[in-house]
CSV table of C-alpha atoms and ligand atoms in Angstrom, one decimal:
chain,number,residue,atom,x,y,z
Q,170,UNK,CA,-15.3,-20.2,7.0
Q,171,UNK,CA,-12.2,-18.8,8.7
Q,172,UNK,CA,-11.5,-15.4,8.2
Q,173,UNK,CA,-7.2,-14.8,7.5
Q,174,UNK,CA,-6.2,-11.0,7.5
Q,175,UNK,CA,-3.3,-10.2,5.4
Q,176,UNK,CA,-3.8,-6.5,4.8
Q,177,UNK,CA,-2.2,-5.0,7.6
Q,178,UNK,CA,-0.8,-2.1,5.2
Q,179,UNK,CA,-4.7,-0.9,5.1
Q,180,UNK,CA,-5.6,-0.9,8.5
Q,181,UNK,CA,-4.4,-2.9,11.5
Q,182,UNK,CA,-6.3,-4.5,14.6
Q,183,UNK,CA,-6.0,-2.7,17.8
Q,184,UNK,CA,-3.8,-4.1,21.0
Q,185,UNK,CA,-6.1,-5.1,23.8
Q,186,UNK,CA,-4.0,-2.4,25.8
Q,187,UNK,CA,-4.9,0.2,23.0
Q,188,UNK,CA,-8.3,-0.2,23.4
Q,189,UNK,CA,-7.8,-0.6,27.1
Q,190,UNK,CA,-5.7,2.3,27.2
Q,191,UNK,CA,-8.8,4.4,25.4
Q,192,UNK,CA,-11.7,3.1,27.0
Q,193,UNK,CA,-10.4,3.9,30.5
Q,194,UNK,CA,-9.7,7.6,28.9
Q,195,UNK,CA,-13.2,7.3,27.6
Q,196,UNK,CA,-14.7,7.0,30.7
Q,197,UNK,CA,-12.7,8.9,33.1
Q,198,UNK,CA,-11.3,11.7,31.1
Q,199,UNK,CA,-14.2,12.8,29.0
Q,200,UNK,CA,-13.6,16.6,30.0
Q,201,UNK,CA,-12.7,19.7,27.3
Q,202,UNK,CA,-9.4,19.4,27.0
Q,203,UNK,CA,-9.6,23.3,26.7
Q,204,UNK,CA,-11.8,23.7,29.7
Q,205,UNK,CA,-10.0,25.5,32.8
Q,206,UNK,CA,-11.4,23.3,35.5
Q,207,UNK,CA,-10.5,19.8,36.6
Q,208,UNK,CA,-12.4,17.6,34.3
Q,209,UNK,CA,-10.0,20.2,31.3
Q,210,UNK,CA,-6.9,19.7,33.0
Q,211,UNK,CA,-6.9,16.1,33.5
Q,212,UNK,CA,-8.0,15.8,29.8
Q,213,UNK,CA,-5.1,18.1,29.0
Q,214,UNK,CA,-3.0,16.0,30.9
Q,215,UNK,CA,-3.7,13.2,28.9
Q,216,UNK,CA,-2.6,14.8,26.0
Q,217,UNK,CA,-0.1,16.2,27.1
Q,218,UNK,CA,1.9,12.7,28.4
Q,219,UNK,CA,0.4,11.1,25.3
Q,220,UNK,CA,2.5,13.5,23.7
Q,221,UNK,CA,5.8,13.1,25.9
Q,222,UNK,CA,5.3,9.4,25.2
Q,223,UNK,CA,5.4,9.7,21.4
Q,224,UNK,CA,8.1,12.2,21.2
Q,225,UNK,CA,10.4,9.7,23.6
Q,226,UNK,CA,10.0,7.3,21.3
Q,227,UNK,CA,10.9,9.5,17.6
Q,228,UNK,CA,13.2,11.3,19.7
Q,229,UNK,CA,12.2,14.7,19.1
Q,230,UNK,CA,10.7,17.5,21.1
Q,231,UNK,CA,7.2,17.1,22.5
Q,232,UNK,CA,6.5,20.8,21.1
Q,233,UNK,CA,7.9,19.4,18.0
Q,234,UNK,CA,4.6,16.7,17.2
Q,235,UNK,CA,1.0,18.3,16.5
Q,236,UNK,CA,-2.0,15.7,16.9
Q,237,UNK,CA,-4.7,16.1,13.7
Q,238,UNK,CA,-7.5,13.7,12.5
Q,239,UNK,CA,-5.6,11.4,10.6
Q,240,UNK,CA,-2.2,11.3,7.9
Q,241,UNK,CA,-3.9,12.9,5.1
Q,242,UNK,CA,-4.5,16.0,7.2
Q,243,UNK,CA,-0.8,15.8,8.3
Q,244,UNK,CA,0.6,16.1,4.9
Q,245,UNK,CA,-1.9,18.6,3.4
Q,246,UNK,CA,-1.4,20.9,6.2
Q,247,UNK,CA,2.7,20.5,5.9
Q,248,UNK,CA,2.5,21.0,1.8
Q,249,UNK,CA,-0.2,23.9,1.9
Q,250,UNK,CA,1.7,25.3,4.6
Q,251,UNK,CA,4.9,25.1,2.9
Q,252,UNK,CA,3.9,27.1,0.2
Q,253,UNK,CA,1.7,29.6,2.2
Q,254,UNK,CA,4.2,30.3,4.5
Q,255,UNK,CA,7.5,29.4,3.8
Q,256,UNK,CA,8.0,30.5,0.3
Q,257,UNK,CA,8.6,26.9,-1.2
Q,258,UNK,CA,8.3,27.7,-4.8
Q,259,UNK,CA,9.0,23.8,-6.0
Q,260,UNK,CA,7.8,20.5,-5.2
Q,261,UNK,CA,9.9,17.8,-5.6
Q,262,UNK,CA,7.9,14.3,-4.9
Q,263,UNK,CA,7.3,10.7,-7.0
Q,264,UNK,CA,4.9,9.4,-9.0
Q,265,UNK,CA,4.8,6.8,-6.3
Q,266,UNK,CA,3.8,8.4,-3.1
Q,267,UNK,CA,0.1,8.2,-1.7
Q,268,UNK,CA,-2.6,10.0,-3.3
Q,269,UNK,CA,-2.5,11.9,0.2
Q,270,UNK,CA,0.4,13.5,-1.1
Q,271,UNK,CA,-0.2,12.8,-4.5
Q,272,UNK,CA,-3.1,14.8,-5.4
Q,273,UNK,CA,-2.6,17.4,-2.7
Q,274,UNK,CA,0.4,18.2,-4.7
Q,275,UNK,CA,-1.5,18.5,-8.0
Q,276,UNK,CA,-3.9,20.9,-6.3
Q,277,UNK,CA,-1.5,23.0,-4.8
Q,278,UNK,CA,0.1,23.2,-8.3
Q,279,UNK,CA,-2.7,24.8,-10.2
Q,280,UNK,CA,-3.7,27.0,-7.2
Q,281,UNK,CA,-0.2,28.6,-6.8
Q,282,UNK,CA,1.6,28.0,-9.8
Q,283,UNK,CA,4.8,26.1,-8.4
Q,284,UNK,CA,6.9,23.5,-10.2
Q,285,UNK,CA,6.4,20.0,-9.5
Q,286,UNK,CA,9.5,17.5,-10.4
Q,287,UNK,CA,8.8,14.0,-10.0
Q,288,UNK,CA,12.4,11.9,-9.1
Q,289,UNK,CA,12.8,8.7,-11.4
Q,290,UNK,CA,11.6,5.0,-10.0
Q,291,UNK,CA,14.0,2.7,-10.9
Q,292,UNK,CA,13.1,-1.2,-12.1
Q,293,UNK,CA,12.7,-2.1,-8.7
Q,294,UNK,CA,10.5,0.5,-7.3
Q,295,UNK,CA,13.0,2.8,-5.3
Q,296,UNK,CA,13.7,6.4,-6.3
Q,297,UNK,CA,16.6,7.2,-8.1
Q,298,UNK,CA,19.0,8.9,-5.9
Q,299,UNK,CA,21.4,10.4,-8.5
Q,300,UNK,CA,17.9,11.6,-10.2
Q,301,UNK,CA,17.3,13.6,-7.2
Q,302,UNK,CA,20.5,14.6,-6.6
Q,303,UNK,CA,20.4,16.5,-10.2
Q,304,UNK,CA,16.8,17.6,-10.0
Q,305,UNK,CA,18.2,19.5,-6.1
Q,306,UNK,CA,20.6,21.2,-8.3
Q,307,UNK,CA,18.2,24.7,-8.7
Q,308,UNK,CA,17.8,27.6,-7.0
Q,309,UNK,CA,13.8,27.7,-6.3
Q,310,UNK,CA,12.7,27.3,-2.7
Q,311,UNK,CA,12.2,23.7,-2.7
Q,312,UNK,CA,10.2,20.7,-0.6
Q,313,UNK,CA,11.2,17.6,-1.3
Q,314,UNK,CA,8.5,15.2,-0.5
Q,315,UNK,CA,9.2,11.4,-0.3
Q,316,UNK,CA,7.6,8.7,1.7
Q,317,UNK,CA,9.7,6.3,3.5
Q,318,UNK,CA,8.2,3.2,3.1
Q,319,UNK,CA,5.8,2.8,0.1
Q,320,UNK,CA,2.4,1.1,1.0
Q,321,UNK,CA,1.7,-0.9,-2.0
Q,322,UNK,CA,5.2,-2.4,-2.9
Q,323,UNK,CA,7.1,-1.9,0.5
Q,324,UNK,CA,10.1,-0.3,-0.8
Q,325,UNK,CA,11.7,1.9,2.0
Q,326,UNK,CA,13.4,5.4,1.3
Q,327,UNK,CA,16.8,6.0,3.0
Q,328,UNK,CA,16.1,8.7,5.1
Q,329,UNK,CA,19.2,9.6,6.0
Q,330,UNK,CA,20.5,10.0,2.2
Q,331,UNK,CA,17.6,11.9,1.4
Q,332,UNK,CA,17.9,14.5,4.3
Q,333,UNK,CA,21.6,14.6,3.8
Q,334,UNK,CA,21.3,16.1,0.1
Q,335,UNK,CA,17.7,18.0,1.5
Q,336,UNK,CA,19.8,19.8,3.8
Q,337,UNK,CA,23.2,20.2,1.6
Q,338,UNK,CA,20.8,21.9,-1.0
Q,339,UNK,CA,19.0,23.7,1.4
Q,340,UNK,CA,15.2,22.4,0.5
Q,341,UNK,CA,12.8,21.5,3.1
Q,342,UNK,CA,12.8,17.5,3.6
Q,343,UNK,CA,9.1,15.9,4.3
Q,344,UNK,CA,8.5,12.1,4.6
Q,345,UNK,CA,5.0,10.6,4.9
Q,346,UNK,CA,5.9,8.0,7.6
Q,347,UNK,CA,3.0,6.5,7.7
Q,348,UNK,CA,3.9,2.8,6.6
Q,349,UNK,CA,7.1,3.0,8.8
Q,350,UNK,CA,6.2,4.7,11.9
Q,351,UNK,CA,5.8,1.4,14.7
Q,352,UNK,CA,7.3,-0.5,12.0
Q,353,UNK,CA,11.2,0.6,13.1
Q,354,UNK,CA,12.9,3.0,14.5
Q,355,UNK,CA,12.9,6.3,13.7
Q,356,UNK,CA,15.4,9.2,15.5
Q,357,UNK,CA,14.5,12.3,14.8
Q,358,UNK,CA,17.6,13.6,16.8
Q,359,UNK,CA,19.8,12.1,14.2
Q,360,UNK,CA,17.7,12.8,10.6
Q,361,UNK,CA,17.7,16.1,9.4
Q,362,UNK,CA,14.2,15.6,8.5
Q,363,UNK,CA,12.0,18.6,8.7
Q,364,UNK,CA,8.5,17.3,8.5
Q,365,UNK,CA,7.0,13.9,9.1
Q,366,UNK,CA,3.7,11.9,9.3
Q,367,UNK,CA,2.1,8.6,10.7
Q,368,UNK,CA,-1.2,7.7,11.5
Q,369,UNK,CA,-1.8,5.3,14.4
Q,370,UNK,CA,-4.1,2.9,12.5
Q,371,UNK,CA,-1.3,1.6,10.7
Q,372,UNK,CA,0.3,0.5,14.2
Q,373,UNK,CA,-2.3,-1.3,16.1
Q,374,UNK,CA,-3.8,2.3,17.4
Q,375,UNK,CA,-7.1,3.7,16.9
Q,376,UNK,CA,-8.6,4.6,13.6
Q,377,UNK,CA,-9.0,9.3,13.1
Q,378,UNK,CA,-6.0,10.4,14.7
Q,379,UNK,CA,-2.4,11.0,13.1
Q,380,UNK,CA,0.9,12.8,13.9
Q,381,UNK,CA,2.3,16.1,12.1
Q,382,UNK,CA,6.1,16.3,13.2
Q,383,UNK,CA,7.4,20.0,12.7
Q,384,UNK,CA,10.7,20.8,13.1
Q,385,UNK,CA,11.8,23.6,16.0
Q,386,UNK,CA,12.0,26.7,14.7
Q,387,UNK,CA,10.1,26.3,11.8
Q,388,UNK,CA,6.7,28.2,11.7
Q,389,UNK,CA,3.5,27.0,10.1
Q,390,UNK,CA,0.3,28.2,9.8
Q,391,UNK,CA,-2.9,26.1,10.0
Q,392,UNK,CA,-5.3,25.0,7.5
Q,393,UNK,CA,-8.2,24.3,9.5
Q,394,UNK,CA,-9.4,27.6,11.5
Q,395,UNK,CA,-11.4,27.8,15.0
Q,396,UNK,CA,-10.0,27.7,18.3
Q,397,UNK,CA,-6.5,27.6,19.9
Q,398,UNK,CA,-6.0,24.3,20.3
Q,399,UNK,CA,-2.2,22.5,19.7
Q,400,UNK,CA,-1.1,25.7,19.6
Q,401,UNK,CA,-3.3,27.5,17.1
Q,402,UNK,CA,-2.1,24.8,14.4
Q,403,UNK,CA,-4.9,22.6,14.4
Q,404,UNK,CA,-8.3,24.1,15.6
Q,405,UNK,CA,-11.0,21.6,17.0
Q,406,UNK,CA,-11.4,20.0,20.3
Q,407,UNK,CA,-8.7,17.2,20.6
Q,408,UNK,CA,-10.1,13.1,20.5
Q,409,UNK,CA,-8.2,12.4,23.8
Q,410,UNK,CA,-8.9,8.7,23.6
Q,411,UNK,CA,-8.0,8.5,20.5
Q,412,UNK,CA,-4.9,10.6,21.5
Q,413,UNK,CA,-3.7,8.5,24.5
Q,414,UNK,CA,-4.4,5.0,22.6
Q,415,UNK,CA,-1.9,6.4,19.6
Q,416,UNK,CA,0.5,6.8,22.5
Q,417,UNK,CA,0.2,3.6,24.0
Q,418,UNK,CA,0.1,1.8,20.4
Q,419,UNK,CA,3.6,3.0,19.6
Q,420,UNK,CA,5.3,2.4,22.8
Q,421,UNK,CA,4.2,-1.3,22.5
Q,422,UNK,CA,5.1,-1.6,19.1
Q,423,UNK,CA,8.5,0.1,19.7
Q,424,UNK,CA,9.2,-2.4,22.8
Q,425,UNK,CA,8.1,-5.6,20.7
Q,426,UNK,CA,9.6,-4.2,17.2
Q,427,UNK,CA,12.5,-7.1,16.8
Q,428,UNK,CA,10.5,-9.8,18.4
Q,429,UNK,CA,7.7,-9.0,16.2
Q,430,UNK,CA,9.9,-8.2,13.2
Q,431,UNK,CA,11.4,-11.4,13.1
Q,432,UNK,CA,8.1,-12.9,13.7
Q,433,UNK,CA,6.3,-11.2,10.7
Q,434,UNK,CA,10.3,-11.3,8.4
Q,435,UNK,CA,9.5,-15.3,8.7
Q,436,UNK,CA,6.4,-15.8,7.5
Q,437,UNK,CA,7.2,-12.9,4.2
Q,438,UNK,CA,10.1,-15.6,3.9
Q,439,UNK,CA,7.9,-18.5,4.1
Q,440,UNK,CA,5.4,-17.0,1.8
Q,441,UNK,CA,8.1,-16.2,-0.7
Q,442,UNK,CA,9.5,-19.7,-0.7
Q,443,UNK,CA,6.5,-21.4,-1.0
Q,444,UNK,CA,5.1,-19.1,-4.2
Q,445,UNK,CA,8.4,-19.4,-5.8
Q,446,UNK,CA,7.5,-23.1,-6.0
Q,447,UNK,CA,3.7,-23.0,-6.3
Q,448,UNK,CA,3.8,-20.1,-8.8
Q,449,UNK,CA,7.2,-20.1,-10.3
Q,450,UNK,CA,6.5,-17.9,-12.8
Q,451,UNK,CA,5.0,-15.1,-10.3
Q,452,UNK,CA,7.4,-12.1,-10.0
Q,453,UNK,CA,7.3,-9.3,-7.3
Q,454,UNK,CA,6.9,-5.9,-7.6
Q,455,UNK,CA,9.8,-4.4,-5.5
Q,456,UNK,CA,12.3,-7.0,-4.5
Q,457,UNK,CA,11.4,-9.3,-1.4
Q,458,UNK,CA,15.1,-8.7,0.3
Q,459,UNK,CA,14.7,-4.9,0.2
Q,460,UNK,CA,11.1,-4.3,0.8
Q,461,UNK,CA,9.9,-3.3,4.3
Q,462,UNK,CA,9.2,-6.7,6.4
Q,463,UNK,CA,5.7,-7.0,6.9
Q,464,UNK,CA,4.8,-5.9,2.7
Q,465,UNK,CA,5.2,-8.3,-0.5
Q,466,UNK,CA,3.7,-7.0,-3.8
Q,467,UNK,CA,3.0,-9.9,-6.3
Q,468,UNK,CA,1.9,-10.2,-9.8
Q,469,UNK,CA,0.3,-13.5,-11.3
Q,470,UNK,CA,0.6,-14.9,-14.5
Q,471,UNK,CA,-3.2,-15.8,-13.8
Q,472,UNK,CA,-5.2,-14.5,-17.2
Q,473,UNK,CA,-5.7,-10.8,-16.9
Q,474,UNK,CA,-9.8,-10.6,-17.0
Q,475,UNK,CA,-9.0,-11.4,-13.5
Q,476,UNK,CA,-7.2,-8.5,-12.5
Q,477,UNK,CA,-10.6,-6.8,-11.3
Q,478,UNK,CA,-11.6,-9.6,-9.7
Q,479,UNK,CA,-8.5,-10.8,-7.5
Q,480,UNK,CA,-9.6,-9.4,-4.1
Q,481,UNK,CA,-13.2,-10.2,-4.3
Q,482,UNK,CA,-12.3,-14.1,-5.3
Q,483,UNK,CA,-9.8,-14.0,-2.3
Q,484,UNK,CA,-12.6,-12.3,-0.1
Q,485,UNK,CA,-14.9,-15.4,-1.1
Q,486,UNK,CA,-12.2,-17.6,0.3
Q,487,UNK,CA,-12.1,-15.8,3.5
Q,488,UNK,CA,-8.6,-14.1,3.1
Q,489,UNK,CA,-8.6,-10.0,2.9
Q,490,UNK,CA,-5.7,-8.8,0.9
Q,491,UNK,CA,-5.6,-5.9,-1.7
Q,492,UNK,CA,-4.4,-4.5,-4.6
Q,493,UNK,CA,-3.0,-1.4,-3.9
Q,494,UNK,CA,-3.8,1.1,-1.5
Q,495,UNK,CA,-7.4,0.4,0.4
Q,496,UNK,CA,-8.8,3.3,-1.6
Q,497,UNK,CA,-8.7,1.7,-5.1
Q,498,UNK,CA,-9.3,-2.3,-4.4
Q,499,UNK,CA,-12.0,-3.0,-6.3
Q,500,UNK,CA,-10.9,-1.1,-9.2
Q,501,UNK,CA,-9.4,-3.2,-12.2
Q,502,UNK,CA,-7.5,0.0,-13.4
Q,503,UNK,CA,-3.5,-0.9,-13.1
Q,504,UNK,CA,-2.0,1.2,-9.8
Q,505,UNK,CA,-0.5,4.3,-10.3
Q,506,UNK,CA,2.4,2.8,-8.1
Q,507,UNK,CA,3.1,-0.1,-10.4
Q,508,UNK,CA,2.4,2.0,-13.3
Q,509,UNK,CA,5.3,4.2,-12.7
Q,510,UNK,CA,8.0,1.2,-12.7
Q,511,UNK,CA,6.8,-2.2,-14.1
Q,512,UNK,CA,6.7,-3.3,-17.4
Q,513,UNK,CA,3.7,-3.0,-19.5
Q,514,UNK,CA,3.5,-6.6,-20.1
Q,515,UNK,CA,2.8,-7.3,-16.2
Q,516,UNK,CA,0.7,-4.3,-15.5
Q,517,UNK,CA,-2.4,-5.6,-16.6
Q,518,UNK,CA,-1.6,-9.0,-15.3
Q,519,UNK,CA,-3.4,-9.2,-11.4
Q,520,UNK,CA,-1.1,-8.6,-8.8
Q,521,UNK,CA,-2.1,-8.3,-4.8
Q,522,UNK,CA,-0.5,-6.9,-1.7
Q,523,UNK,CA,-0.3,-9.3,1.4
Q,524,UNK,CA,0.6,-7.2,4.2
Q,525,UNK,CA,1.2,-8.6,7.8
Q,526,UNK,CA,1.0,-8.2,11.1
Q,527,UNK,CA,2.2,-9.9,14.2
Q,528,UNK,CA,-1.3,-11.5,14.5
Q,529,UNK,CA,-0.6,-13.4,11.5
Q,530,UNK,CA,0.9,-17.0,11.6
Q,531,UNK,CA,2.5,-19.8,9.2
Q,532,UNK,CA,-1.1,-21.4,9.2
Q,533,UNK,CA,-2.7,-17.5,7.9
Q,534,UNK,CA,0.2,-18.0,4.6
Q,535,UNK,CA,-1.0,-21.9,4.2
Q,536,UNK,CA,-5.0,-20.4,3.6
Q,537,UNK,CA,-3.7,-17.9,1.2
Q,538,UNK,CA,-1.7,-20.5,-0.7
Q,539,UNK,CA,-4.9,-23.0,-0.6
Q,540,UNK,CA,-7.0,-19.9,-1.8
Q,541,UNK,CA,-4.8,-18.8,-4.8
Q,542,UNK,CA,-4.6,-22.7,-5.9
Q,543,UNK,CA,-8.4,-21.8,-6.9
Q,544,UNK,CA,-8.3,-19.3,-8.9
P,193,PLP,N1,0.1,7.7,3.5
P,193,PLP,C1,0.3,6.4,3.4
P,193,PLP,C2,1.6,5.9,2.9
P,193,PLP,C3,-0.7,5.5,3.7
P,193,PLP,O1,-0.5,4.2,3.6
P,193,PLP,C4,-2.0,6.0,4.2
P,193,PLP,C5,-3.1,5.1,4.4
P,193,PLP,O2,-3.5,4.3,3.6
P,193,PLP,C6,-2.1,7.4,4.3
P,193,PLP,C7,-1.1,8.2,4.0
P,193,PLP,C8,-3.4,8.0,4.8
P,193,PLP,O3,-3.5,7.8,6.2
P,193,PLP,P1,-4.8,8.2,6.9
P,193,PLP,O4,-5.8,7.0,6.8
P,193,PLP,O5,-4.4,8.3,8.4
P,193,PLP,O6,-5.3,9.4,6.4
């Protein structure tokens, strides 16, 4: 049976020059980054460019990104450290980020006592920007904590807008990038962002590695303790490979993002199109027009004793989509995502994320079609 990927918002393939990329590190750079002889340094310099590379292309400082095992890391090291270290008092985040942030936040919360506000989702799954305009309006020491693009429904923050009223209420500004980072463009020269994350599985890179982007001039403290490494923010010997393929992943991605774009933009359209007429009574969760390109969220008027089942009837037809975030698939429990902004008529009702890739063609979109004609 052919196999058709369509959940590129899980996990993505690698490029053939990622894994290139790392298996040449793999073999000739296998040193301690931290050791002082050769086999250290050229390790070190591996890093070292990997991180040059990836700070070209946010446009930020190479001191300014510190390499850690993956996103989650990234964002509970940025919100413990927050409060640990630089007095934030409140939270400001939305029901709809990823349990990453989510549940870090709830954890943080009962161990320190701060206030968490969540901003308003409006009907179609964006925050509401007057909302958080009010909820700035306080004193406290505040982070504000919104992702940019949301990886269930595909709804992408304005960044700018956001760090405008972060910075014009003086409160920290974090945004877990994860879903947008190789996706477009981000300039860190021009956003008054203070803290971002990716992870470099989400753009063709390998799997266990992610970015933590600190702003100059503000001073964390790590979470995880040991040795000096990235300057004493993240102890534990570096996964070079792992490291250099990141760096090669995003360059790629960021030299092929409008050819790919409007590659992956046509088939969302295509796919649209075509439920609209096999399924006219399907709706989406987060408009198509103003979701990120390669993310459509969409909720069947199949019966709803099929909610639970969606992805493993798909699966039996050879196509891999999800509900949701990777982490909660299989589960017939309605997401917290949709939860917080679609009606409760729908929420029971199954609903699937296709999320694509470059990889994907017209041909991918046809299979799905034929598969969701069976159920
Ligand atoms: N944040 C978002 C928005 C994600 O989509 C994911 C991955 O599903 C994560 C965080 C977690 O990333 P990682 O797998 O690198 O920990």
């Amino acid at each position: 049976m052919k196999q058709v990927y369509l959940d590129n918002a899980s996990t993505t393939q690698l490029r053939p020059e990622v894994i290139t990329e790392m298996t040449k590190v793999l073999s000739e750079n296998f040193g301690n980054p931290s050791s002082s002889h050769n086999f250290g340094r050229e390790a070190k310099n591996v890093i070292e460019l990997a991180r040059k590379s990836i700070a070209k292309n946010l446009n930020c400082n190479a001191q300014e990104i510190v390499f850690t095992s993956c996103a989650t890391e990234a964002n509970n090291f940025i919100l413990r450290s927050s409060i640990q270290n630089l007095g934030v008092k409140r939270i400001i985040t939305s029901k709809i980020e990823h349990h990453a942030v989510l549940h870090t936040v709830e954890i943080l919360q009962k161990e320190y006592n701060i206030d968490v506000d969540y901003v308003s989702i409006t009907k179609s799954g964006t925050i509401n920007y007057d909302d958080l305009e009010d909820l700035l309006n306080q004193d406290k020491k505040t982070l504000v904590s919104l992702m940019h693009v949301n990886n269930e429904i595909g709804t992408v923050l304005q960044l700018e807008k956001v760090a405008e009223l972060c910075k014009s209420n003086n409160a920290y500004f974090h945004t877990d990038a994860v879903q947008g980072v190789g996706k477009s463009k981000i300039d860190l020269s021009q956003l008054s962002i203070d803290f971002l994350v990716a992870s470099a599985h989400k753009f063709h890179g390998p799997k266990g590695i992610g970015i933590a982007f600190i702003r100059k001039n503000i001073v964390l403290q790590p979470i995880i303790f040991g040795g000096e490494q990235e300057k004493g923010l993240r102890a534990g010997t570096e996964s070079v490979h792992n490291i250099a393929g990141m760096a090669r992943a995003l360059e790629i991605s960021l030299d092929n993002l409008e050819d790919e774009k409007k590659h992956i933009q046509e088939l969302k359209n295509y796919l649209v199109e075509k439920l609209q007429i096999e399924f006219p009574e399907c709706i989406f969760a987060g408009t198509p027009e103003e979701t990120q390109y390669n993310i459509i969220n969409v909720i069947f008027p199949f019966d709803d004793n099929k909610s639970g089942m969606i992805v493993f009837l798909m699966d039996m037809n050879g196509i891999a989509i999800s509900r949701g975030s990777a982490c909660q698939s299989g589960s017939s429990k309605p997401s917290h995502v949709l939860e917080a902004f679609i009606d409760k008529e729908y929420l029971m009702k199954p609903n699937m994320r296709i999320s694509f890739s470059h990889y994907n063609t017209t041909d991918d979109v046809d299979s799905l079609l034929q598969a969701l004609k069976k159920i």
